[in-house]
Amino acid sequence: MNQVVLNEPLSQISLLFVSGAMAFIAIALVVFSFQLAKLSSDQSVDSSKLSNLEKLGFWALGLGTLVLTVGVVMRGIAAGRVPWANMYEFSISAALLILMVYLTALKIKDIRYIATFISGFVLVILFAAVSIFYVEVKTLMPALDSYWLVIHVVVAILASSFFAIAAGFHIAYLVKNSGFGKKVMNLFPDLDQLERLAYRFNIVGFVLWSFTLIAGAIWAERAWHRYWGWDTKEVWTFIIWVLYAGYLHAMATRGWRGSKAAWLGVIAFSAVIFNFTIVNLFFKGLHVYSGL
Amino acid sequence: MATSFLSRVLFWPRWFFRQLTSMRTALFLLLLLAFAAIPGSVYPQRSADPNGVRLFFDNQPELAKVLDSIQIFDVYTSVWFSSIYILLFVSLIGCVVPRTKIHYHALRAKPVKTPAKLDRMPIYRQFEAFEPYLDAAQAVLKKSRIRFTRSGNSISAEKGYLKETGNLVFHYSLIGVLIAVGVGGGLSFSGQRVLVEGETFVNNLASYDSFSPGPFFNEENLQPFDLKLEDFEVVYDLTNLNNRGQPIDFIATVTALGKTSEIKVNSPLAAPGANIYLTGNGFAPVITVRDGEGNIAYSGPVVFLPQDSNMTSLGVIKVPDANPEQLGFISFFYPTAEELESGAYTSIYPDPFVPLLTMNLYSGDLGLDNGVPKNVFALDTSNLKEVASRNAENPPLQLEPGDVVDLPDNLGSVSFDGLLRFASLDVAYNPGGIWVLGFALLALGSLALSLMIPRRRIWFRFADGKIEAAALARNDDPGLEDFLQRLVLEINKEIEKK
């Protein structure tokens, strides 16, 4: 590998942009919450049309996405490689992809009502990234220096983004089904629709996750001389795959559709989060790249 | 009466099999499998982390024994984990084979008869038309390669058979993956060998430091070849201030099969019947020990195991041939040594800029002659006399490259003649890998088909100057209405053409 010249000043500017994006997304979160509160207190308003408040929220979210894009790209330039080689970089890239997938899906389907969940979730990721996971730009360790870093990791992030959005629908389903916060939940589509949307995002996520698993195995064969060795990260990738496979079977089993399947979806997504946080930080294994 | 007796005998097995192949059971087994995999990530596994298992046994011997009795350190080959996935696959086969039969017949059968009441279908249209409408519909269906049958005044069509095909192929591919993993693992082997610069390795069982063959491995499968480690280079980052000392590249230059090539992390060398991987490295100081009688009792490179990121390394030298007493050294190597306030040393950079060896010296019976195999990286000092160390009468020995130091008590001398690097190489072979990949990719492709393709039924019926058009999907299908709409538009176009 050629000697990379790291650009630390640029990585500092990138951090500024990431923080700026957080400010925009926080504004979006406040506005969306306010909108929900308003709608729930006044049921007569036609929620199918974009209100001024919502327009403001989506402007803030769009600007946040744009600023975050600049931040992520700068981080990549500063490190002289793809910006997802440690937990900090993985987090900001995942946040960006979730926003992009959500905003793109919004063009196709009216899923405005999970905007609050999405902006809140992305904000949590970015906050954790900046405050807990932050590390200065480093060169790649030789084990990560492979084009599989681009393929394997980017697809893993994309799969996680789809799972995250599906989890939003699952949570909405479960809250609505429990009868909690009836006024707010009345604004959400009916249970069937929520279940269908969750399923749609989960199947895309599942195909991408399967690809992640295969690409990871090919890379492991190159780097670690075996395609599968039950390393802790491999174990959890497998567990997540099996949980989502279970979810798909639940959706095809009488008596399991509905809240049971939704719970399964939430559990499977918790495993994704667990795999990224607890397994990365506290479990011993070969996937040591948190940089912390 | 014989049949009824037989059916009574078979009642419970049949009942059991029916339960096993139900979707509910598959779901239950899947969740159980996910759950059963968890302990393998919490406790060290013999396959992935044998050292961790050894440590666990040292630290908590009682608990370790209990856990070991339920195979917690071998989760993925354990009886309980294996029985879950074997049951899962039996359930899978029991479910998929009958479905294949049904699907095979469905592929050869004509689409179902047009139901009497089309207006009960989720998508339903009615509009005025003439009878030739059905001919035009037929032409459009044919052009779109949608399977249909016409009987009298109605057409029944069905599309999306690939959905079920994909689903079935996906499940069969998983069986393929499992078989390829099993057979490939059985025929596989992997062997480890540490090579110091200048050393040569010959590919036979005796040359390996450790070797783990699969159950069907045959020694004759080892292809003979030599491999010499010419040079090992580590490139460290010297450009970026905050990143100084980060390794950027490990390069093992080797001569094998009459060619010189490089082995790096992520880029193994393809040798006959195996790939050779670079998995570790470290320093091997060249040391000569002369005994109290002036004879050379040991001479050569000693492999030191790295202890931290700045390559502070630990090595053990056993000199059973020394006279009058056998000698043992526990030695630290610091590539860039710096003295701490306490007088101890530490390494502040992984490349050898200020290399230093410190040695504790022991004398006495090393216990190597009683035939019990001993770890070459550990010295049992319990029966030895501590001659030189921070706790002994004499201070630890300190050597820079080229130094010769006399040992206390006229035990002889030791010299640090030079510094070499070593590389740990893994030689691995698994013929199943390519098959696993093939089946996995087939599974991925068919999974995408089965999840993305909709299965749809479409009907047209002409009666009383009106056309009824209806559509039904097997699963939830948001595009169904659009689909029927497009078909109708195309049929209208087809009519206009004529």
PDB file of C-alpha atoms in Angstrom, chain A residues 62-276:
ATOM      1  CA  GLY A  62     -32.962  17.502   3.913  1.00  0.00           C
ATOM      2  CA  LEU A  63     -30.412  20.170   4.848  1.00  0.00           C
ATOM      3  CA  GLY A  64     -29.131  17.935   7.653  1.00  0.00           C
ATOM      4  CA  THR A  65     -28.669  15.113   5.133  1.00  0.00           C
ATOM      5  CA  LEU A  66     -26.814  17.442   2.770  1.00  0.00           C
ATOM      6  CA  VAL A  67     -24.490  18.761   5.483  1.00  0.00           C
ATOM      7  CA  LEU A  68     -23.898  15.210   6.754  1.00  0.00           C
ATOM      8  CA  THR A  69     -23.009  14.125   3.207  1.00  0.00           C
ATOM      9  CA  VAL A  70     -20.324  16.820   3.103  1.00  0.00           C
ATOM     10  CA  GLY A  71     -19.058  15.720   6.530  1.00  0.00           C
ATOM     11  CA  VAL A  72     -18.856  12.048   5.560  1.00  0.00           C
ATOM     12  CA  VAL A  73     -17.182  12.762   2.218  1.00  0.00           C
ATOM     13  CA  MET A  74     -14.633  15.047   3.907  1.00  0.00           C
ATOM     14  CA  ARG A  75     -13.862  12.349   6.451  1.00  0.00           C
ATOM     15  CA  GLY A  76     -13.174   9.945   3.582  1.00  0.00           C
ATOM     16  CA  ILE A  77     -10.899  12.456   1.848  1.00  0.00           C
ATOM     17  CA  ALA A  78      -9.090  13.205   5.119  1.00  0.00           C
ATOM     18  CA  ALA A  79      -8.409   9.502   5.677  1.00  0.00           C
ATOM     19  CA  GLY A  80      -7.617   8.800   2.023  1.00  0.00           C
ATOM     20  CA  ARG A  81     -10.054   5.883   1.857  1.00  0.00           C
ATOM     21  CA  VAL A  82     -13.706   4.918   2.303  1.00  0.00           C
ATOM     22  CA  PRO A  83     -15.179   6.524   5.439  1.00  0.00           C
ATOM     23  CA  TRP A  84     -16.284   3.358   7.234  1.00  0.00           C
ATOM     24  CA  ALA A  85     -13.239   1.690   8.762  1.00  0.00           C
ATOM     25  CA  ASN A  86     -13.997   2.234  12.461  1.00  0.00           C
ATOM     26  CA  MET A  87     -17.078   2.636  14.615  1.00  0.00           C
ATOM     27  CA  TYR A  88     -17.210   6.407  14.350  1.00  0.00           C
ATOM     28  CA  GLU A  89     -17.021   6.337  10.580  1.00  0.00           C
ATOM     29  CA  PHE A  90     -19.391   3.381  10.330  1.00  0.00           C
ATOM     30  CA  SER A  91     -21.929   5.290  12.456  1.00  0.00           C
ATOM     31  CA  ILE A  92     -21.874   8.506  10.441  1.00  0.00           C
ATOM     32  CA  SER A  93     -22.084   6.552   7.173  1.00  0.00           C
ATOM     33  CA  ALA A  94     -24.981   4.488   8.535  1.00  0.00           C
ATOM     34  CA  ALA A  95     -26.793   7.633   9.683  1.00  0.00           C
ATOM     35  CA  LEU A  96     -26.350   9.114   6.226  1.00  0.00           C
ATOM     36  CA  LEU A  97     -27.588   5.989   4.454  1.00  0.00           C
ATOM     37  CA  ILE A  98     -30.656   5.689   6.701  1.00  0.00           C
ATOM     38  CA  LEU A  99     -31.563   9.292   5.839  1.00  0.00           C
ATOM     39  CA  MET A 100     -30.963   8.699   2.137  1.00  0.00           C
ATOM     40  CA  VAL A 101     -32.992   5.476   2.035  1.00  0.00           C
ATOM     41  CA  TYR A 102     -35.792   7.141   3.985  1.00  0.00           C
ATOM     42  CA  LEU A 103     -35.905  10.294   1.852  1.00  0.00           C
ATOM     43  CA  THR A 104     -35.805   8.196  -1.334  1.00  0.00           C
ATOM     44  CA  ALA A 105     -38.584   5.920  -0.078  1.00  0.00           C
ATOM     45  CA  LEU A 106     -40.584   9.039   0.778  1.00  0.00           C
ATOM     46  CA  LYS A 107     -40.632   9.927  -2.928  1.00  0.00           C
ATOM     47  CA  ILE A 108     -42.199   6.533  -3.696  1.00  0.00           C
ATOM     48  CA  LYS A 109     -44.515   6.090  -0.762  1.00  0.00           C
ATOM     49  CA  ASP A 110     -46.081   8.444   1.760  1.00  0.00           C
ATOM     50  CA  ILE A 111     -44.281   7.388   4.913  1.00  0.00           C
ATOM     51  CA  ARG A 112     -44.072  10.833   6.496  1.00  0.00           C
ATOM     52  CA  TYR A 113     -45.423   9.569   9.784  1.00  0.00           C
ATOM     53  CA  ILE A 114     -42.202   7.785  10.793  1.00  0.00           C
ATOM     54  CA  ALA A 115     -40.163  10.971  10.207  1.00  0.00           C
ATOM     55  CA  THR A 116     -40.090  11.551  13.975  1.00  0.00           C
ATOM     56  CA  PHE A 117     -38.711   8.068  14.592  1.00  0.00           C
ATOM     57  CA  ILE A 118     -36.143   8.349  11.796  1.00  0.00           C
ATOM     58  CA  SER A 119     -34.813  11.756  12.841  1.00  0.00           C
ATOM     59  CA  GLY A 120     -34.711  10.674  16.483  1.00  0.00           C
ATOM     60  CA  PHE A 121     -32.912   7.417  15.693  1.00  0.00           C
ATOM     61  CA  VAL A 122     -30.382   9.092  13.392  1.00  0.00           C
ATOM     62  CA  LEU A 123     -29.737  11.737  16.030  1.00  0.00           C
ATOM     63  CA  VAL A 124     -29.006   9.046  18.620  1.00  0.00           C
ATOM     64  CA  ILE A 125     -26.559   7.334  16.234  1.00  0.00           C
ATOM     65  CA  LEU A 126     -24.764  10.597  15.466  1.00  0.00           C
ATOM     66  CA  PHE A 127     -24.652  11.564  19.116  1.00  0.00           C
ATOM     67  CA  ALA A 128     -23.106   8.205  20.043  1.00  0.00           C
ATOM     68  CA  ALA A 129     -20.680   8.559  17.135  1.00  0.00           C
ATOM     69  CA  VAL A 130     -19.443  11.992  18.132  1.00  0.00           C
ATOM     70  CA  SER A 131     -19.380  11.499  21.895  1.00  0.00           C
ATOM     71  CA  ILE A 132     -18.477   7.824  22.397  1.00  0.00           C
ATOM     72  CA  PHE A 133     -16.982   6.413  19.192  1.00  0.00           C
ATOM     73  CA  TYR A 134     -14.974   9.402  17.970  1.00  0.00           C
ATOM     74  CA  VAL A 135     -11.391   8.693  16.905  1.00  0.00           C
ATOM     75  CA  GLU A 136      -8.908  10.713  14.894  1.00  0.00           C
ATOM     76  CA  VAL A 137      -8.259   9.655  11.305  1.00  0.00           C
ATOM     77  CA  LYS A 138      -5.940   6.645  11.132  1.00  0.00           C
ATOM     78  CA  THR A 139      -4.493   4.648   8.308  1.00  0.00           C
ATOM     79  CA  LEU A 140      -6.042   1.264   7.608  1.00  0.00           C
ATOM     80  CA  MET A 141      -4.585  -1.713   9.384  1.00  0.00           C
ATOM     81  CA  PRO A 142      -3.311  -4.169   6.767  1.00  0.00           C
ATOM     82  CA  ALA A 143      -6.082  -6.693   7.526  1.00  0.00           C
ATOM     83  CA  LEU A 144      -8.732  -4.134   6.507  1.00  0.00           C
ATOM     84  CA  ASP A 145      -6.837  -2.977   3.449  1.00  0.00           C
ATOM     85  CA  SER A 146      -8.909  -4.731   0.830  1.00  0.00           C
ATOM     86  CA  TYR A 147     -11.558  -3.836  -1.718  1.00  0.00           C
ATOM     87  CA  TRP A 148     -13.866  -6.086   0.277  1.00  0.00           C
ATOM     88  CA  LEU A 149     -13.949  -3.299   2.860  1.00  0.00           C
ATOM     89  CA  VAL A 150     -15.862  -1.291   0.276  1.00  0.00           C
ATOM     90  CA  ILE A 151     -18.253  -4.079  -0.756  1.00  0.00           C
ATOM     91  CA  HIS A 152     -18.826  -5.997   2.482  1.00  0.00           C
ATOM     92  CA  VAL A 153     -19.205  -3.015   4.786  1.00  0.00           C
ATOM     93  CA  VAL A 154     -21.232  -0.742   2.546  1.00  0.00           C
ATOM     94  CA  VAL A 155     -23.793  -3.486   1.959  1.00  0.00           C
ATOM     95  CA  ALA A 156     -23.869  -4.223   5.703  1.00  0.00           C
ATOM     96  CA  ILE A 157     -24.634  -0.555   6.392  1.00  0.00           C
ATOM     97  CA  LEU A 158     -27.301  -0.495   3.681  1.00  0.00           C
ATOM     98  CA  ALA A 159     -28.934  -3.646   5.056  1.00  0.00           C
ATOM     99  CA  SER A 160     -28.920  -2.128   8.556  1.00  0.00           C
ATOM    100  CA  SER A 161     -30.569   1.022   7.185  1.00  0.00           C
ATOM    101  CA  PHE A 162     -33.444  -0.984   5.716  1.00  0.00           C
ATOM    102  CA  PHE A 163     -33.796  -2.951   8.961  1.00  0.00           C
ATOM    103  CA  ALA A 164     -33.816   0.328  10.921  1.00  0.00           C
ATOM    104  CA  ILE A 165     -36.671   1.786   8.893  1.00  0.00           C
ATOM    105  CA  ALA A 166     -38.595  -1.492   9.158  1.00  0.00           C
ATOM    106  CA  ALA A 167     -38.063  -1.365  12.931  1.00  0.00           C
ATOM    107  CA  GLY A 168     -39.730   2.058  12.873  1.00  0.00           C
ATOM    108  CA  PHE A 169     -42.835   0.478  11.319  1.00  0.00           C
ATOM    109  CA  HIS A 170     -42.738  -2.411  13.791  1.00  0.00           C
ATOM    110  CA  ILE A 171     -42.625  -0.031  16.732  1.00  0.00           C
ATOM    111  CA  ALA A 172     -45.451   2.052  15.279  1.00  0.00           C
ATOM    112  CA  TYR A 173     -47.432  -1.166  14.814  1.00  0.00           C
ATOM    113  CA  LEU A 174     -46.883  -2.310  18.390  1.00  0.00           C
ATOM    114  CA  VAL A 175     -47.694   1.076  19.920  1.00  0.00           C
ATOM    115  CA  LYS A 176     -50.831   1.423  17.829  1.00  0.00           C
ATOM    116  CA  ASN A 177     -51.868  -2.135  18.599  1.00  0.00           C
ATOM    117  CA  SER A 178     -51.453  -1.609  22.341  1.00  0.00           C
ATOM    118  CA  GLY A 179     -53.882   1.293  22.256  1.00  0.00           C
ATOM    119  CA  PHE A 180     -51.313   3.582  23.841  1.00  0.00           C
ATOM    120  CA  GLY A 181     -51.369   7.228  22.722  1.00  0.00           C
ATOM    121  CA  LYS A 182     -54.498   6.697  20.701  1.00  0.00           C
ATOM    122  CA  LYS A 183     -54.754  10.294  19.552  1.00  0.00           C
ATOM    123  CA  VAL A 184     -51.291  10.306  18.011  1.00  0.00           C
ATOM    124  CA  MET A 185     -51.505   6.781  16.674  1.00  0.00           C
ATOM    125  CA  ASN A 186     -54.755   7.554  14.873  1.00  0.00           C
ATOM    126  CA  LEU A 187     -52.639   9.612  12.490  1.00  0.00           C
ATOM    127  CA  PHE A 188     -50.685   6.514  11.483  1.00  0.00           C
ATOM    128  CA  PRO A 189     -51.931   4.186   8.754  1.00  0.00           C
ATOM    129  CA  ASP A 190     -53.856   1.108   9.784  1.00  0.00           C
ATOM    130  CA  LEU A 191     -52.111  -1.937  11.241  1.00  0.00           C
ATOM    131  CA  ASP A 192     -52.183  -3.900   7.982  1.00  0.00           C
ATOM    132  CA  GLN A 193     -50.423  -1.136   6.148  1.00  0.00           C
ATOM    133  CA  LEU A 194     -47.767  -0.794   8.866  1.00  0.00           C
ATOM    134  CA  GLU A 195     -47.157  -4.526   8.834  1.00  0.00           C
ATOM    135  CA  ARG A 196     -46.858  -4.582   5.047  1.00  0.00           C
ATOM    136  CA  LEU A 197     -44.409  -1.675   4.987  1.00  0.00           C
ATOM    137  CA  ALA A 198     -42.242  -3.283   7.656  1.00  0.00           C
ATOM    138  CA  TYR A 199     -42.237  -6.509   5.642  1.00  0.00           C
ATOM    139  CA  ARG A 200     -41.270  -4.680   2.450  1.00  0.00           C
ATOM    140  CA  PHE A 201     -38.243  -3.022   4.085  1.00  0.00           C
ATOM    141  CA  ASN A 202     -37.261  -6.177   5.940  1.00  0.00           C
ATOM    142  CA  ILE A 203     -37.136  -8.349   2.821  1.00  0.00           C
ATOM    143  CA  VAL A 204     -34.822  -5.890   1.076  1.00  0.00           C
ATOM    144  CA  GLY A 205     -32.730  -5.766   4.244  1.00  0.00           C
ATOM    145  CA  PHE A 206     -32.675  -9.561   4.417  1.00  0.00           C
ATOM    146  CA  VAL A 207     -31.423  -9.977   0.850  1.00  0.00           C
ATOM    147  CA  LEU A 208     -28.728  -7.351   1.493  1.00  0.00           C
ATOM    148  CA  TRP A 209     -27.804  -8.984   4.795  1.00  0.00           C
ATOM    149  CA  SER A 210     -27.436 -12.357   3.046  1.00  0.00           C
ATOM    150  CA  PHE A 211     -25.095 -10.674   0.608  1.00  0.00           C
ATOM    151  CA  THR A 212     -23.131  -9.133   3.502  1.00  0.00           C
ATOM    152  CA  LEU A 213     -22.723 -12.563   5.002  1.00  0.00           C
ATOM    153  CA  ILE A 214     -21.489 -14.108   1.739  1.00  0.00           C
ATOM    154  CA  ALA A 215     -19.137 -11.209   0.967  1.00  0.00           C
ATOM    155  CA  GLY A 216     -17.789 -11.413   4.512  1.00  0.00           C
ATOM    156  CA  ALA A 217     -17.118 -15.126   4.079  1.00  0.00           C
ATOM    157  CA  ILE A 218     -15.235 -14.524   0.831  1.00  0.00           C
ATOM    158  CA  TRP A 219     -13.133 -11.854   2.515  1.00  0.00           C
ATOM    159  CA  ALA A 220     -12.517 -14.067   5.556  1.00  0.00           C
ATOM    160  CA  GLU A 221     -11.221 -16.777   3.233  1.00  0.00           C
ATOM    161  CA  ARG A 222      -8.673 -14.280   1.845  1.00  0.00           C
ATOM    162  CA  ALA A 223      -7.660 -12.698   5.128  1.00  0.00           C
ATOM    163  CA  TRP A 224      -8.027 -15.421   7.740  1.00  0.00           C
ATOM    164  CA  HIS A 225      -7.588 -18.581   5.649  1.00  0.00           C
ATOM    165  CA  ARG A 226     -11.104 -19.874   6.343  1.00  0.00           C
ATOM    166  CA  TYR A 227     -14.444 -18.658   5.057  1.00  0.00           C
ATOM    167  CA  TRP A 228     -16.236 -19.259   8.346  1.00  0.00           C
ATOM    168  CA  GLY A 229     -14.769 -19.692  11.814  1.00  0.00           C
ATOM    169  CA  TRP A 230     -17.477 -18.695  14.280  1.00  0.00           C
ATOM    170  CA  ASP A 231     -15.687 -15.520  15.242  1.00  0.00           C
ATOM    171  CA  THR A 232     -17.971 -13.517  17.577  1.00  0.00           C
ATOM    172  CA  LYS A 233     -18.940 -11.125  14.789  1.00  0.00           C
ATOM    173  CA  GLU A 234     -19.642 -14.034  12.458  1.00  0.00           C
ATOM    174  CA  VAL A 235     -21.773 -15.649  15.153  1.00  0.00           C
ATOM    175  CA  TRP A 236     -23.882 -12.511  15.498  1.00  0.00           C
ATOM    176  CA  THR A 237     -24.183 -12.013  11.762  1.00  0.00           C
ATOM    177  CA  PHE A 238     -25.512 -15.568  11.643  1.00  0.00           C
ATOM    178  CA  ILE A 239     -27.888 -14.986  14.590  1.00  0.00           C
ATOM    179  CA  ILE A 240     -29.310 -11.883  12.920  1.00  0.00           C
ATOM    180  CA  TRP A 241     -29.762 -13.759   9.641  1.00  0.00           C
ATOM    181  CA  VAL A 242     -31.567 -16.594  11.404  1.00  0.00           C
ATOM    182  CA  LEU A 243     -33.781 -14.168  13.373  1.00  0.00           C
ATOM    183  CA  TYR A 244     -34.897 -12.394  10.206  1.00  0.00           C
ATOM    184  CA  ALA A 245     -35.418 -15.776   8.521  1.00  0.00           C
ATOM    185  CA  GLY A 246     -37.622 -16.582  11.530  1.00  0.00           C
ATOM    186  CA  TYR A 247     -39.490 -13.306  10.990  1.00  0.00           C
ATOM    187  CA  LEU A 248     -40.136 -14.212   7.329  1.00  0.00           C
ATOM    188  CA  HIS A 249     -41.468 -17.612   8.392  1.00  0.00           C
ATOM    189  CA  ALA A 250     -43.627 -15.947  11.029  1.00  0.00           C
ATOM    190  CA  MET A 251     -45.159 -13.779   8.324  1.00  0.00           C
ATOM    191  CA  ALA A 252     -46.150 -16.965   6.506  1.00  0.00           C
ATOM    192  CA  THR A 253     -47.474 -18.762   9.580  1.00  0.00           C
ATOM    193  CA  ARG A 254     -51.076 -18.460  10.656  1.00  0.00           C
ATOM    194  CA  GLY A 255     -51.345 -17.054  14.154  1.00  0.00           C
ATOM    195  CA  TRP A 256     -47.933 -15.428  14.005  1.00  0.00           C
ATOM    196  CA  ARG A 257     -48.639 -12.440  11.805  1.00  0.00           C
ATOM    197  CA  GLY A 258     -49.417  -9.264  13.614  1.00  0.00           C
ATOM    198  CA  SER A 259     -47.859  -8.351  16.914  1.00  0.00           C
ATOM    199  CA  LYS A 260     -45.850 -11.573  17.319  1.00  0.00           C
ATOM    200  CA  ALA A 261     -44.127 -11.011  13.975  1.00  0.00           C
ATOM    201  CA  ALA A 262     -43.644  -7.339  14.862  1.00  0.00           C
ATOM    202  CA  TRP A 263     -41.983  -8.300  18.143  1.00  0.00           C
ATOM    203  CA  LEU A 264     -39.734 -10.689  16.258  1.00  0.00           C
ATOM    204  CA  GLY A 265     -38.777  -7.854  13.909  1.00  0.00           C
ATOM    205  CA  VAL A 266     -37.946  -5.626  16.867  1.00  0.00           C
ATOM    206  CA  ILE A 267     -35.885  -8.382  18.513  1.00  0.00           C
ATOM    207  CA  ALA A 268     -34.006  -9.021  15.266  1.00  0.00           C
ATOM    208  CA  PHE A 269     -33.227  -5.313  14.925  1.00  0.00           C
ATOM    209  CA  SER A 270     -32.092  -5.198  18.563  1.00  0.00           C
ATOM    210  CA  ALA A 271     -29.637  -7.951  17.617  1.00  0.00           C
ATOM    211  CA  VAL A 272     -28.341  -5.697  14.813  1.00  0.00           C
ATOM    212  CA  ILE A 273     -27.771  -2.886  17.336  1.00  0.00           C
ATOM    213  CA  PHE A 274     -26.275  -5.320  19.856  1.00  0.00           C
ATOM    214  CA  ASN A 275     -23.923  -6.670  17.199  1.00  0.00           C
ATOM    215  CA  PHE A 276     -22.734  -3.183  16.334  1.00  0.00           C
TER     216      PHE A 276
END
